[in-house]
Backbone as JSON, one array per atom type, in Angstrom:
{
  "sequence": "MDRRTFFLGSAAGVLTAATGSLVLAYGFKQPKPTPKSSELLTPETGKYWPYHPVDINRAGELAYHLYEEGSCMYAMFGSILKQLAEQHGEPYASFPDYMMKYGASGIGSYGSVCGALNGAAAAVGLFVQNKAHREELIEHFFTWYEKTALPIYTPTSSTISIPTSVSDSVLCHASTSKWVKASGLSIEGPERAERCSRLTADVAQKTVGMLNDYFSGQYQTSTELSEETSTCVQCHGGKGKLSNIKGKMECSACHDKSLAHTLFADIHYKYME",
  "N": [[29.5, 20.13, -49.86], [26.06, 19.6, -50.23], [22.92, 21.02, -48.89], [20.95, 19.11, -48.5], [22.44, 16.7, -48.27], [23.79, 17.29, -46.08], [21.87, 17.43, -44.05], [20.74, 14.84, -44.05], [23.02, 13.35, -43.34], [23.42, 14.36, -40.82], [21.05, 13.62, -39.51], [21.34, 10.83, -39.71], [23.57, 10.52, -38.04], [22.59, 11.31, -35.56], [20.64, 9.32, -35.14], [22.21, 7.08, -35.17], [23.8, 7.65, -32.82], [21.77, 7.57, -30.89], [20.82, 4.96, -31.07], [23.07, 3.57, -30.35], [23.33, 4.45, -27.77], [21.06, 3.27, -26.62], [21.68, 0.49, -26.95], [24.02, 0.29, -25.42], [22.89, 1.1, -22.86], [20.97, -0.98, -22.34], [22.61, -3.03, -22.54], [23.91, -3.02, -20.07], [21.89, -3.41, -18.36], [20.39, -3.71, -15.2], [19.74, -6.9, -13.5], [16.54, -8.32, -13.21], [14.74, -8.16, -10.11], [14.84, -10.79, -7.71], [11.99, -12.85, -7.25], [10.18, -13.03, -4.25], [9.98, -15.86, -2.21], [7.26, -17.89, -1.15], [6.12, -18.33, 2.22], [5.17, -20.06, 5.2], [3.96, -18.61, 8.11], [4.63, -18.8, 11.52], [2.74, -17.99, 14.33], [3.56, -15.99, 17.2], [2.88, -16.14, 20.67], [1.67, -14.92, 23.9], [2.88, -12.57, 24.96], [1.76, -10.17, 23.99], [-1.59, -8.63, 23.75], [-3.99, -11.16, 23.44], [-5.09, -12.49, 20.32], [-8.35, -13.18, 18.88], [-10.21, -14.96, 16.5], [-12.27, -13.13, 14.32], [-15.38, -12.05, 12.68], [-15.32, -11.75, 9.26], [-17.32, -10.7, 7.44], [-18.86, -9.16, 9.37], [-16.95, -7.42, 10.17], [-16.61, -5.82, 7.86], [-19.14, -4.56, 7.73], [-19.28, -3.23, 10.26], [-17.14, -1.46, 9.99], [-17.87, 0.12, 7.93], [-20.26, 1.44, 8.98], [-19.24, 2.63, 11.26], [-17.65, 4.58, 10.24], [-18.95, 7.0, 9.8], [-19.21, 7.88, 12.48], [-16.58, 8.34, 13.39], [-14.76, 8.53, 11.32], [-12.16, 7.13, 9.0], [-9.86, 5.79, 10.23], [-10.58, 5.17, 12.85], [-12.95, 3.74, 12.3], [-11.91, 1.51, 10.99], [-10.11, 0.31, 13.03], [-11.97, -0.07, 14.96], [-13.67, -2.01, 13.87], [-12.53, -4.36, 14.36], [-11.82, -4.32, 17.11], [-14.31, -3.83, 18.53], [-15.72, -6.18, 17.95], [-14.19, -8.05, 19.32], [-14.51, -7.1, 21.94], [-17.21, -7.35, 22.28], [-17.41, -10.22, 22.27], [-15.5, -11.18, 24.04], [-15.1, -9.42, 26.12], [-13.13, -7.87, 28.56], [-9.63, -7.46, 27.98], [-10.34, -5.83, 26.0], [-12.67, -4.33, 25.99], [-12.1, -1.99, 27.42], [-10.3, -0.53, 26.03], [-9.2, 2.62, 24.86], [-10.72, 3.5, 22.31], [-11.44, 5.84, 21.03], [-9.31, 7.41, 20.62], [-8.27, 6.73, 18.11], [-9.48, 8.43, 16.35], [-7.82, 10.5, 15.54], [-6.64, 9.89, 13.15], [-8.13, 10.66, 11.0], [-8.72, 11.41, 7.58], [-6.07, 11.26, 6.66], [-4.49, 11.67, 8.95], [-5.29, 13.97, 11.02], [-6.58, 15.49, 8.99], [-4.47, 15.95, 7.28], [-3.65, 14.8, 4.98], [-1.91, 12.74, 4.88], [-0.77, 9.37, 5.51], [-3.24, 6.99, 4.57], [-6.17, 6.8, 6.64], [-7.53, 4.32, 7.04], [-5.7, 2.44, 6.48], [-3.77, 3.07, 8.34], [-5.2, 2.6, 10.71], [-5.53, -0.29, 10.36], [-2.83, -1.03, 10.47], [-2.29, -0.4, 13.11], [-3.94, -2.24, 14.46], [-2.72, -4.6, 13.79], [-0.14, -4.06, 15.05], [-1.05, -4.15, 17.72], [-1.53, -6.8, 18.17], [0.26, -8.58, 17.01], [3.4, -9.95, 17.66], [5.99, -10.57, 16.62], [8.5, -8.78, 15.04], [9.33, -8.93, 12.22], [7.1, -10.39, 11.22], [5.0, -8.57, 11.63], [5.78, -6.58, 10.0], [5.71, -7.76, 7.53], [2.99, -8.5, 7.2], [1.8, -5.88, 7.19], [3.08, -4.74, 4.99], [1.94, -6.43, 3.05], [-0.92, -5.75, 2.98], [-0.77, -3.01, 2.52], [0.49, -2.88, 0.01], [-1.4, -4.31, -1.45], [-3.43, -2.46, -1.22], [-2.37, -0.22, -2.73], [-2.39, -1.25, -5.37], [-5.05, -2.19, -6.04], [-8.25, -1.89, -7.43], [-10.49, 0.1, -5.91], [-13.43, 1.37, -4.19], [-14.48, -1.89, -3.21], [-16.41, -3.11, -1.57], [-19.98, -3.26, -1.07], [-22.56, -1.97, 0.46], [-25.62, -2.97, 2.0], [-27.23, -1.06, 2.75], [-27.13, 1.13, 1.12], [-27.73, 2.48, -2.09], [-26.3, 3.86, -3.88], [-24.23, 4.28, -6.68], [-20.84, 3.72, -6.86], [-17.84, 4.93, -8.31], [-14.76, 3.26, -9.02], [-11.16, 3.28, -8.22], [-7.61, 3.16, -8.79], [-5.15, 3.56, -6.52], [-2.2, 3.7, -6.41], [-0.75, 4.52, -4.29], [-0.29, 4.85, -0.81], [-1.07, 7.05, 0.4], [-3.44, 9.37, 1.75], [-4.0, 11.83, 0.41], [-3.13, 11.4, -2.27], [-4.62, 9.02, -2.91], [-7.38, 9.92, -2.66], [-7.33, 12.01, -4.5], [-6.8, 10.75, -6.92], [-9.05, 9.19, -7.13], [-11.03, 11.2, -7.4], [-10.21, 12.29, -9.84], [-10.64, 10.07, -11.5], [-13.46, 9.63, -11.19], [-14.64, 11.97, -11.63], [-16.09, 13.47, -9.77], [-16.88, 15.48, -6.92], [-14.42, 16.3, -4.34], [-15.48, 17.16, -2.01], [-17.93, 16.19, -1.9], [-20.87, 14.05, -1.2], [-20.5, 11.58, -2.33], [-17.83, 11.05, -2.25], [-17.37, 10.74, 0.45], [-18.88, 8.51, 0.82], [-17.47, 6.72, -0.81], [-15.05, 6.52, 0.66], [-15.98, 5.39, 3.05], [-16.74, 2.85, 2.25], [-14.31, 2.02, 1.29], [-12.96, 1.83, 3.54], [-14.24, -0.32, 4.75], [-13.48, -2.35, 2.97], [-10.6, -2.5, 3.58], [-10.8, -3.19, 6.18], [-11.93, -5.83, 6.02], [-9.99, -7.12, 4.53], [-7.76, -7.03, 6.26], [-8.74, -8.33, 8.58], [-9.17, -10.93, 7.45], [-6.41, -11.58, 7.04], [-5.28, -11.59, 9.58], [-6.87, -13.48, 10.84], [-6.01, -15.74, 9.44], [-3.36, -15.61, 10.01], [-3.11, -16.07, 12.8], [-4.25, -18.51, 13.05], [-2.31, -20.1, 12.01], [-2.18, -20.33, 9.27], [-1.35, -18.4, 7.57], [0.12, -17.43, 4.61], [2.94, -16.11, 3.27], [2.84, -13.68, 0.66], [3.4, -11.4, -0.4], [4.36, -9.03, -2.89], [6.46, -6.57, -4.01], [5.82, -4.05, -6.7], [7.37, -4.67, -9.96], [8.61, -2.4, -10.88], [9.02, -0.84, -8.59], [10.63, -2.58, -7.01], [12.84, -2.74, -8.62], [13.81, -0.1, -8.35], [14.39, -0.02, -5.64], [16.55, -1.81, -5.52], [18.71, -0.33, -6.3], [18.48, 2.1, -4.86], [17.66, 1.3, -2.37], [18.4, 0.11, 1.02], [20.26, -2.02, 0.69], [21.46, -1.45, -1.63], [23.91, 0.23, -3.92], [23.6, 3.08, -3.98], [21.93, 3.57, -1.76], [20.08, 5.47, -0.54], [17.44, 5.85, 0.17], [14.6, 5.03, 2.27], [12.11, 2.77, 2.49], [9.1, 1.4, 0.99], [7.06, 2.17, -0.54], [5.06, 2.7, -3.49], [6.98, 3.78, -6.05], [6.39, 5.33, -8.37], [4.2, 6.92, -7.69], [5.15, 9.28, -6.83], [7.43, 9.96, -8.1], [8.95, 10.51, -11.31], [10.73, 8.92, -13.89], [13.45, 10.36, -15.52], [14.51, 10.78, -18.94], [17.29, 10.54, -19.33], [17.83, 9.11, -16.98], [16.52, 6.74, -17.47], [17.98, 5.71, -19.7], [20.74, 5.75, -18.89], [21.15, 5.11, -16.11], [21.62, 2.54, -15.21], [24.12, 1.98, -16.4], [25.69, 3.9, -15.18], [25.45, 3.15, -12.51], [26.67, 0.59, -12.52], [29.39, 1.12, -12.63], [29.86, 2.53, -10.37], [31.55, 3.01, -7.24]],
  "CA": [[28.36, 19.37, -49.45], [24.78, 20.37, -50.36], [22.14, 21.07, -47.57], [20.24, 17.86, -48.32], [23.32, 15.73, -47.86], [24.14, 17.56, -44.67], [20.79, 17.09, -43.1], [20.66, 13.41, -44.06], [24.1, 12.98, -42.57], [23.11, 14.71, -39.37], [20.03, 12.69, -39.04], [21.91, 9.51, -39.48], [24.43, 10.65, -36.85], [21.72, 11.27, -34.34], [20.03, 8.0, -35.04], [23.24, 6.11, -34.77], [24.13, 7.79, -31.46], [20.65, 7.14, -30.04], [20.79, 3.51, -31.19], [24.21, 3.17, -29.59], [22.97, 4.74, -26.27], [20.17, 2.25, -26.24], [22.44, -0.81, -27.04], [24.81, 0.47, -24.28], [22.1, 1.03, -21.73], [20.37, -2.27, -22.12], [23.68, -4.04, -22.3], [24.28, -3.01, -18.71], [20.68, -3.4, -17.61], [20.31, -4.49, -13.97], [18.88, -8.0, -13.55], [15.34, -8.18, -12.56], [14.74, -8.61, -8.77], [14.37, -12.19, -7.6], [10.76, -12.85, -6.56], [10.22, -13.52, -2.87], [9.3, -17.09, -2.05], [6.23, -17.96, -0.12], [6.5, -18.93, 3.48], [4.17, -20.2, 6.15], [4.46, -17.93, 9.35], [4.07, -19.37, 12.76], [2.51, -16.84, 15.22], [4.2, -15.99, 18.58], [1.9, -15.76, 21.61], [2.03, -14.94, 25.29], [3.28, -11.35, 25.44], [0.8, -9.18, 23.57], [-2.95, -9.07, 23.88], [-4.4, -12.28, 22.56], [-6.13, -12.2, 19.22], [-9.41, -14.16, 18.66], [-10.78, -14.71, 15.12], [-13.54, -12.32, 14.25], [-16.14, -12.36, 11.4], [-15.02, -10.88, 8.17], [-18.44, -9.91, 7.05], [-19.22, -8.18, 10.34], [-15.88, -6.38, 10.18], [-16.94, -4.88, 6.85], [-20.38, -3.87, 8.1], [-18.97, -2.27, 11.31], [-16.33, -0.44, 9.51], [-18.74, 0.96, 7.04], [-21.13, 2.26, 9.71], [-18.4, 3.36, 12.2], [-17.03, 5.64, 9.45], [-19.7, 8.24, 10.1], [-18.97, 8.28, 13.75], [-15.24, 8.8, 13.63], [-13.88, 8.52, 10.09], [-11.57, 5.93, 8.55], [-9.0, 5.04, 11.13], [-11.42, 4.85, 13.98], [-13.85, 2.69, 11.83], [-11.11, 0.31, 10.67], [-9.72, -0.32, 14.29], [-13.3, -0.5, 15.76], [-14.28, -3.13, 13.26], [-11.96, -5.53, 14.95], [-11.89, -4.23, 18.61], [-15.68, -3.96, 19.0], [-16.1, -7.58, 17.94], [-13.55, -8.7, 20.49], [-15.13, -6.59, 23.17], [-18.59, -8.02, 22.38], [-17.27, -11.67, 22.44], [-14.6, -11.56, 25.13], [-15.03, -8.53, 27.31], [-11.87, -7.27, 28.86], [-9.33, -6.02, 28.16], [-10.7, -5.11, 24.73], [-13.82, -3.36, 26.19], [-11.64, -0.84, 27.99], [-9.45, 0.12, 25.14], [-9.78, 3.96, 24.53], [-10.67, 3.57, 20.87], [-11.69, 7.24, 20.56], [-7.95, 7.97, 20.31], [-8.06, 6.59, 16.7], [-10.1, 9.47, 15.45], [-6.84, 11.35, 15.04], [-6.2, 9.41, 11.78], [-9.13, 10.98, 9.86], [-8.22, 12.19, 6.37], [-4.61, 11.24, 6.56], [-3.93, 12.29, 10.24], [-5.79, 15.33, 11.27], [-6.74, 16.12, 7.69], [-3.21, 16.44, 6.73], [-3.46, 14.01, 3.7], [-0.79, 11.72, 4.91], [-1.08, 7.9, 5.25], [-4.68, 6.72, 4.58], [-6.57, 6.39, 7.96], [-7.9, 2.94, 7.01], [-4.39, 1.66, 6.6], [-3.2, 3.49, 9.69], [-5.93, 1.63, 11.73], [-5.14, -1.66, 10.19], [-1.5, -1.19, 11.02], [-2.45, -0.29, 14.6], [-4.41, -3.54, 14.91], [-1.55, -5.59, 13.67], [0.71, -3.81, 16.05], [-1.64, -4.51, 18.96], [-1.63, -8.31, 18.44], [1.47, -9.47, 16.36], [4.6, -9.7, 18.44], [7.2, -10.62, 15.85], [8.6, -7.55, 14.17], [9.33, -9.32, 10.86], [5.78, -10.75, 10.82], [4.3, -7.39, 11.55], [6.16, -5.77, 8.75], [5.24, -8.63, 6.32], [1.48, -8.19, 7.17], [1.62, -4.42, 6.8], [3.55, -4.59, 3.59], [1.02, -7.12, 2.27], [-2.19, -5.06, 2.78], [-0.35, -1.79, 1.94], [0.74, -3.16, -1.46], [-2.68, -4.67, -2.02], [-4.18, -1.18, -1.29], [-1.83, 0.5, -3.84], [-2.7, -1.73, -6.65], [-6.35, -2.78, -6.2], [-9.39, -0.8, -7.75], [-11.29, 0.2, -4.72], [-13.86, 0.34, -3.29], [-15.25, -3.17, -3.69], [-17.44, -3.36, -0.7], [-21.15, -2.75, -1.39], [-23.48, -2.02, 1.64], [-27.04, -3.25, 1.71], [-28.1, 0.12, 3.13], [-26.9, 2.28, 0.2], [-28.03, 2.22, -3.36], [-25.43, 4.79, -4.66], [-23.12, 3.62, -7.37], [-19.49, 4.54, -6.56], [-16.78, 4.5, -9.19], [-13.47, 2.78, -8.39], [-9.86, 3.83, -8.89], [-6.39, 2.56, -8.28], [-4.38, 4.78, -5.89], [-0.75, 3.65, -6.64], [-0.06, 5.16, -3.24], [-0.83, 4.68, 0.48], [-1.38, 8.37, 0.95], [-4.8, 9.78, 1.59], [-4.02, 12.86, -0.68], [-2.99, 10.71, -3.55], [-5.77, 8.13, -3.08], [-8.54, 10.59, -2.98], [-7.23, 12.8, -5.76], [-6.84, 9.8, -8.03], [-10.52, 8.88, -7.31], [-11.69, 12.4, -7.96], [-9.87, 12.32, -11.28], [-11.26, 8.96, -12.22], [-14.93, 9.63, -11.06], [-15.16, 13.36, -12.12], [-16.88, 13.95, -8.7], [-16.19, 16.5, -6.02], [-13.88, 15.73, -3.12], [-16.31, 17.47, -0.84], [-19.35, 15.67, -2.18], [-21.29, 12.89, -0.4], [-20.07, 10.29, -2.99], [-16.47, 10.88, -1.85], [-17.42, 10.23, 1.74], [-19.36, 7.08, 0.63], [-16.36, 5.97, -1.28], [-14.04, 6.29, 1.69], [-16.46, 4.41, 4.07], [-16.64, 1.5, 1.6], [-12.95, 1.62, 1.14], [-12.57, 1.41, 4.91], [-14.74, -1.64, 4.98], [-12.59, -3.23, 2.17], [-9.4, -2.7, 4.31], [-11.21, -4.04, 7.41], [-12.15, -7.31, 5.64], [-8.7, -7.67, 4.17], [-7.07, -7.12, 7.54], [-9.35, -9.41, 9.43], [-8.81, -12.19, 6.82], [-4.99, -11.91, 7.18], [-5.15, -11.87, 11.03], [-7.5, -14.78, 11.17], [-5.13, -16.74, 8.9], [-2.02, -15.68, 10.73], [-3.23, -16.58, 14.23], [-4.65, -20.01, 12.99], [-1.1, -20.81, 11.4], [-2.49, -20.57, 7.81], [-0.94, -17.22, 6.72], [1.26, -17.73, 3.69], [3.48, -14.84, 2.67], [2.65, -13.74, -0.78], [3.59, -9.97, -0.78], [5.38, -8.67, -3.88], [6.37, -5.15, -4.52], [5.85, -4.03, -8.09], [8.64, -4.83, -10.48], [9.26, -1.1, -11.02], [9.53, -0.42, -7.22], [11.65, -3.49, -6.66], [14.02, -2.33, -9.4], [14.32, 1.13, -7.74], [15.01, -0.47, -4.34], [17.76, -2.51, -5.79], [19.79, 0.67, -6.37], [18.35, 3.16, -3.92], [17.37, 0.82, -0.97], [19.54, -0.12, 2.0], [21.37, -2.98, 0.19], [21.99, -0.95, -3.03], [25.12, 1.13, -3.9], [23.26, 4.45, -3.61], [21.43, 3.45, -0.35], [19.67, 6.88, -0.09], [16.08, 5.88, 0.54], [14.15, 3.91, 3.19], [10.71, 2.79, 2.16], [8.6, 0.4, 0.11], [5.94, 2.73, -1.31], [5.09, 2.63, -4.98], [7.8, 4.98, -6.45], [5.79, 6.17, -9.45], [3.27, 7.84, -7.16], [5.75, 10.73, -6.54], [8.7, 10.17, -8.95], [8.98, 10.15, -12.75], [12.06, 8.75, -14.38], [13.86, 11.22, -16.68], [14.98, 10.05, -20.04], [18.59, 10.22, -18.94], [17.8, 8.08, -15.88], [16.11, 5.5, -18.09], [18.94, 5.3, -20.51], [22.0, 5.68, -18.31], [21.2, 4.88, -14.74], [22.25, 1.21, -15.04], [25.53, 2.06, -16.73], [26.27, 4.7, -14.01], [25.46, 2.25, -11.25], [27.59, -0.46, -12.61], [30.81, 1.72, -12.52], [30.06, 3.19, -9.0], [32.41, 2.43, -6.28]],
  "C": [[27.01, 20.18, -49.59], [23.95, 20.17, -48.98], [21.45, 19.83, -47.39], [21.16, 16.75, -47.75], [23.68, 15.95, -46.37], [23.06, 17.24, -43.67], [20.59, 15.5, -42.98], [21.81, 12.84, -43.23], [23.94, 13.18, -41.08], [22.14, 13.89, -38.74], [20.51, 11.35, -38.75], [22.88, 9.39, -38.29], [23.71, 10.57, -35.68], [21.14, 9.94, -34.05], [21.06, 7.05, -34.6], [23.62, 6.33, -33.27], [23.07, 7.34, -30.5], [20.63, 5.58, -29.97], [21.97, 2.99, -30.32], [24.01, 3.32, -28.13], [22.05, 3.64, -25.83], [20.81, 0.88, -26.08], [23.25, -0.75, -25.57], [24.0, 0.34, -22.98], [21.49, -0.24, -21.41], [21.39, -3.37, -22.01], [24.12, -4.17, -20.82], [23.06, -3.03, -17.82], [20.77, -4.29, -16.34], [19.36, -5.74, -14.11], [17.61, -7.71, -12.85], [15.39, -8.79, -11.07], [14.21, -10.07, -8.69], [13.1, -12.23, -6.83], [10.94, -13.5, -5.18], [9.51, -14.86, -2.82], [8.35, -17.04, -0.95], [6.7, -18.69, 1.09], [5.37, -18.85, 4.37], [4.62, -19.58, 7.51], [3.8, -18.6, 10.54], [3.98, -18.17, 13.79], [3.24, -16.99, 16.55], [3.04, -15.54, 19.5], [2.43, -15.6, 22.96], [2.36, -13.47, 25.87], [2.24, -10.26, 25.15], [-0.58, -9.63, 23.97], [-3.3, -10.16, 22.89], [-5.31, -11.9, 21.51], [-7.06, -13.37, 19.11], [-10.07, -13.91, 17.3], [-12.04, -14.07, 15.27], [-14.11, -12.45, 12.86], [-15.73, -11.27, 10.42], [-16.16, -9.98, 7.72], [-18.86, -8.79, 8.05], [-18.22, -7.06, 10.41], [-16.21, -5.29, 9.09], [-18.1, -3.93, 7.13], [-20.07, -2.81, 9.22], [-18.14, -1.05, 10.86], [-17.07, 0.65, 8.69], [-19.62, 1.93, 7.8], [-20.43, 3.13, 10.75], [-17.77, 4.58, 11.56], [-17.7, 7.04, 9.82], [-19.51, 8.77, 11.5], [-17.58, 8.85, 14.12], [-14.26, 8.75, 12.59], [-13.08, 7.23, 9.97], [-10.7, 5.08, 9.57], [-9.72, 4.42, 12.26], [-12.35, 3.73, 13.55], [-13.07, 1.42, 11.54], [-10.67, -0.4, 12.07], [-10.92, -0.83, 15.02], [-13.85, -1.78, 15.11], [-13.86, -4.45, 13.8], [-12.18, -5.55, 16.54], [-13.31, -4.39, 19.14], [-16.12, -5.34, 18.93], [-15.44, -8.35, 19.01], [-14.07, -8.38, 21.79], [-16.49, -7.26, 23.42], [-18.47, -9.59, 22.74], [-16.44, -12.05, 23.62], [-14.37, -10.55, 26.2], [-13.69, -7.82, 27.38], [-10.64, -8.06, 28.34], [-9.82, -5.2, 27.0], [-11.75, -4.05, 25.04], [-13.31, -2.01, 26.76], [-10.68, -0.05, 27.11], [-10.05, 1.51, 24.66], [-9.78, 4.13, 22.98], [-10.99, 4.9, 20.22], [-10.46, 7.87, 20.13], [-7.71, 7.83, 18.75], [-8.7, 7.54, 15.8], [-9.08, 10.5, 14.92], [-6.46, 11.1, 13.57], [-7.06, 9.94, 10.68], [-8.44, 11.79, 8.77], [-6.75, 12.32, 6.37], [-3.88, 11.93, 7.79], [-4.24, 13.72, 10.31], [-5.96, 16.14, 9.96], [-5.57, 16.59, 6.93], [-2.93, 15.75, 5.35], [-2.29, 13.08, 3.6], [-1.3, 10.27, 4.72], [-2.65, 7.74, 5.46], [-5.09, 6.15, 6.01], [-6.97, 4.94, 8.02], [-6.76, 2.03, 7.16], [-3.64, 1.94, 7.91], [-3.92, 2.59, 10.73], [-5.57, 0.3, 11.7], [-3.75, -1.95, 10.72], [-1.54, -1.16, 12.49], [-2.94, -1.57, 15.13], [-3.36, -4.64, 14.86], [-0.53, -5.37, 14.72], [0.29, -4.17, 17.46], [-1.44, -6.02, 19.23], [-0.43, -9.12, 17.92], [2.84, -9.02, 16.99], [5.85, -9.65, 17.53], [7.28, -9.46, 14.92], [8.55, -7.96, 12.67], [7.96, -9.7, 10.37], [4.91, -9.55, 10.7], [4.62, -6.61, 10.25], [5.6, -6.53, 7.43], [3.72, -8.34, 6.17], [1.16, -6.85, 6.64], [2.02, -4.26, 5.4], [2.5, -5.3, 2.72], [-0.31, -6.26, 1.96], [-1.88, -3.55, 2.24], [-0.22, -1.97, 0.36], [-0.58, -3.51, -2.2], [-3.58, -3.32, -2.24], [-3.81, -0.34, -2.51], [-2.33, 0.02, -5.14], [-4.1, -2.29, -7.02], [-7.41, -1.57, -6.54], [-10.32, -0.91, -6.57], [-12.25, 1.42, -4.82], [-14.56, -0.83, -3.94], [-16.43, -3.42, -2.83], [-18.81, -2.62, -1.12], [-22.13, -2.92, -0.23], [-24.84, -2.31, 1.23], [-27.88, -1.95, 1.96], [-27.99, 1.26, 2.19], [-27.06, 1.8, -1.28], [-27.09, 3.12, -4.39], [-24.39, 4.02, -5.35], [-21.9, 4.43, -7.3], [-18.5, 4.01, -7.45], [-15.55, 4.07, -8.34], [-12.26, 3.44, -8.96], [-8.72, 3.09, -8.18], [-5.47, 3.68, -7.77], [-2.92, 4.97, -6.28], [-0.1, 4.35, -5.51], [-0.89, 4.75, -1.94], [-1.3, 6.01, 1.13], [-2.82, 8.82, 0.72], [-4.95, 10.93, 0.42], [-4.04, 12.31, -2.03], [-4.18, 9.83, -3.84], [-7.02, 8.82, -3.47], [-8.47, 11.46, -4.25], [-7.29, 11.98, -7.0], [-8.34, 9.41, -8.32], [-11.32, 10.05, -7.83], [-11.48, 12.62, -9.5], [-10.57, 11.34, -12.08], [-12.81, 9.03, -12.22], [-15.47, 10.95, -11.64], [-16.12, 14.01, -11.04], [-16.14, 14.8, -7.85], [-15.63, 15.76, -4.73], [-14.61, 16.11, -1.88], [-17.62, 16.96, -0.98], [-19.7, 14.47, -1.27], [-20.78, 11.6, -1.06], [-18.54, 10.04, -2.54], [-16.49, 10.18, -0.41], [-17.97, 8.75, 1.77], [-18.25, 6.25, 0.12], [-15.35, 5.64, -0.25], [-14.67, 5.3, 2.79], [-16.55, 3.09, 3.5], [-15.19, 1.02, 1.51], [-12.51, 1.09, 2.56], [-13.01, -0.01, 5.27], [-13.99, -2.65, 4.21], [-11.28, -3.55, 3.05], [-9.73, -3.48, 5.6], [-11.27, -5.54, 7.13], [-10.81, -7.92, 5.18], [-7.78, -7.96, 5.41], [-7.43, -8.22, 8.43], [-8.97, -10.72, 8.8], [-7.46, -12.62, 7.05], [-4.76, -12.27, 8.54], [-5.73, -13.15, 11.37], [-6.59, -15.94, 10.66], [-3.82, -16.78, 9.7], [-2.08, -16.37, 12.06], [-3.69, -18.02, 14.17], [-3.5, -20.84, 12.29], [-1.36, -21.04, 9.97], [-1.92, -19.39, 6.85], [0.31, -17.63, 5.95], [1.69, -16.35, 3.1], [3.32, -14.8, 1.21], [2.95, -12.19, -1.26], [4.79, -9.81, -1.81], [5.28, -7.26, -4.2], [6.23, -5.2, -6.02], [7.23, -4.17, -8.66], [9.35, -3.43, -10.59], [9.84, -0.65, -9.58], [10.7, -1.34, -6.8], [12.97, -3.13, -7.35], [14.61, -1.07, -8.79], [14.96, 0.85, -6.48], [16.3, -1.09, -4.46], [18.94, -1.46, -5.7], [19.69, 1.64, -5.12], [18.11, 2.67, -2.41], [18.7, 0.51, -0.11], [20.67, -1.09, 1.55], [21.97, -2.58, -1.13], [23.25, -0.13, -2.92], [24.76, 2.52, -3.49], [22.83, 4.48, -2.1], [21.04, 4.88, 0.22], [18.18, 6.98, 0.09], [15.74, 4.81, 1.5], [12.7, 3.94, 2.92], [10.37, 1.68, 1.12], [7.48, 0.87, -0.73], [6.15, 2.74, -2.75], [5.77, 3.99, -5.37], [7.1, 5.92, -7.34], [4.7, 7.14, -9.0], [3.83, 9.29, -7.03], [6.86, 11.04, -7.44], [8.41, 9.71, -10.36], [10.4, 10.02, -13.12], [12.38, 9.66, -15.64], [14.37, 10.24, -17.79], [16.47, 9.6, -19.8], [18.78, 9.17, -17.9], [17.52, 6.75, -16.59], [17.24, 4.89, -18.86], [20.26, 4.94, -19.87], [22.26, 5.32, -16.91], [22.05, 3.53, -14.51], [23.8, 1.3, -15.35], [26.27, 2.74, -15.63], [26.46, 3.8, -12.79], [26.41, 1.2, -11.3], [29.05, -0.02, -12.31], [30.83, 2.5, -11.16], [30.94, 2.4, -8.16], [31.52, 1.77, -5.18]]
}
């Protein structure tokens, strides 16, 4: 056998093997997750502090300006609580809202969960009694945050143009790093602080809109995890065969799929006990 024939034969063998692997892998591909149907939620009342509808535009304005006073979590939570205190007095006026300052920059500057989201979840926890409803609302605005180009909010008091970015994560570290990469600006610069104050206003308006709808009986569930994350959860989540993770965060923010995982994970999964 001459060298040319040998190399052609080897290449053909590799191509055949690769093609066979692809056919085998996709022949055992897991079915796509079934989309969640929309549902109208009925709020429970009586046990927790009562919620009263507040103004969405005022929430954005308050969150934006409160950011300078106590950063993201404090500003987000205050955008709701201060309106309730102004309109209804107690018990809202006595809530020690200064405690929410701990959430700044991902909890004590640790870069963990975004303070704006932490404050929004705290507000939901204060007013929404039903555990399943709480988790639905939180999942909804967390997923929105992961996939939306932010910030959207534009204050009347600032003329600075702020670039947007998609975080693909609920973590402060990932969110701000993605923005720095997209904008080319410094994480220690005034533009980053302006970006986060506007983003906090966005989260405040999103949260207020959802709470207003929920407590008026108009909230329709519409949360969808991304197809990629839903597929991961089918195997790795609590109802999957592997059952080795707990969470709903966007998987691709921290994990990359290897070629072997892409090609053979479904086959392996199919034959697992």
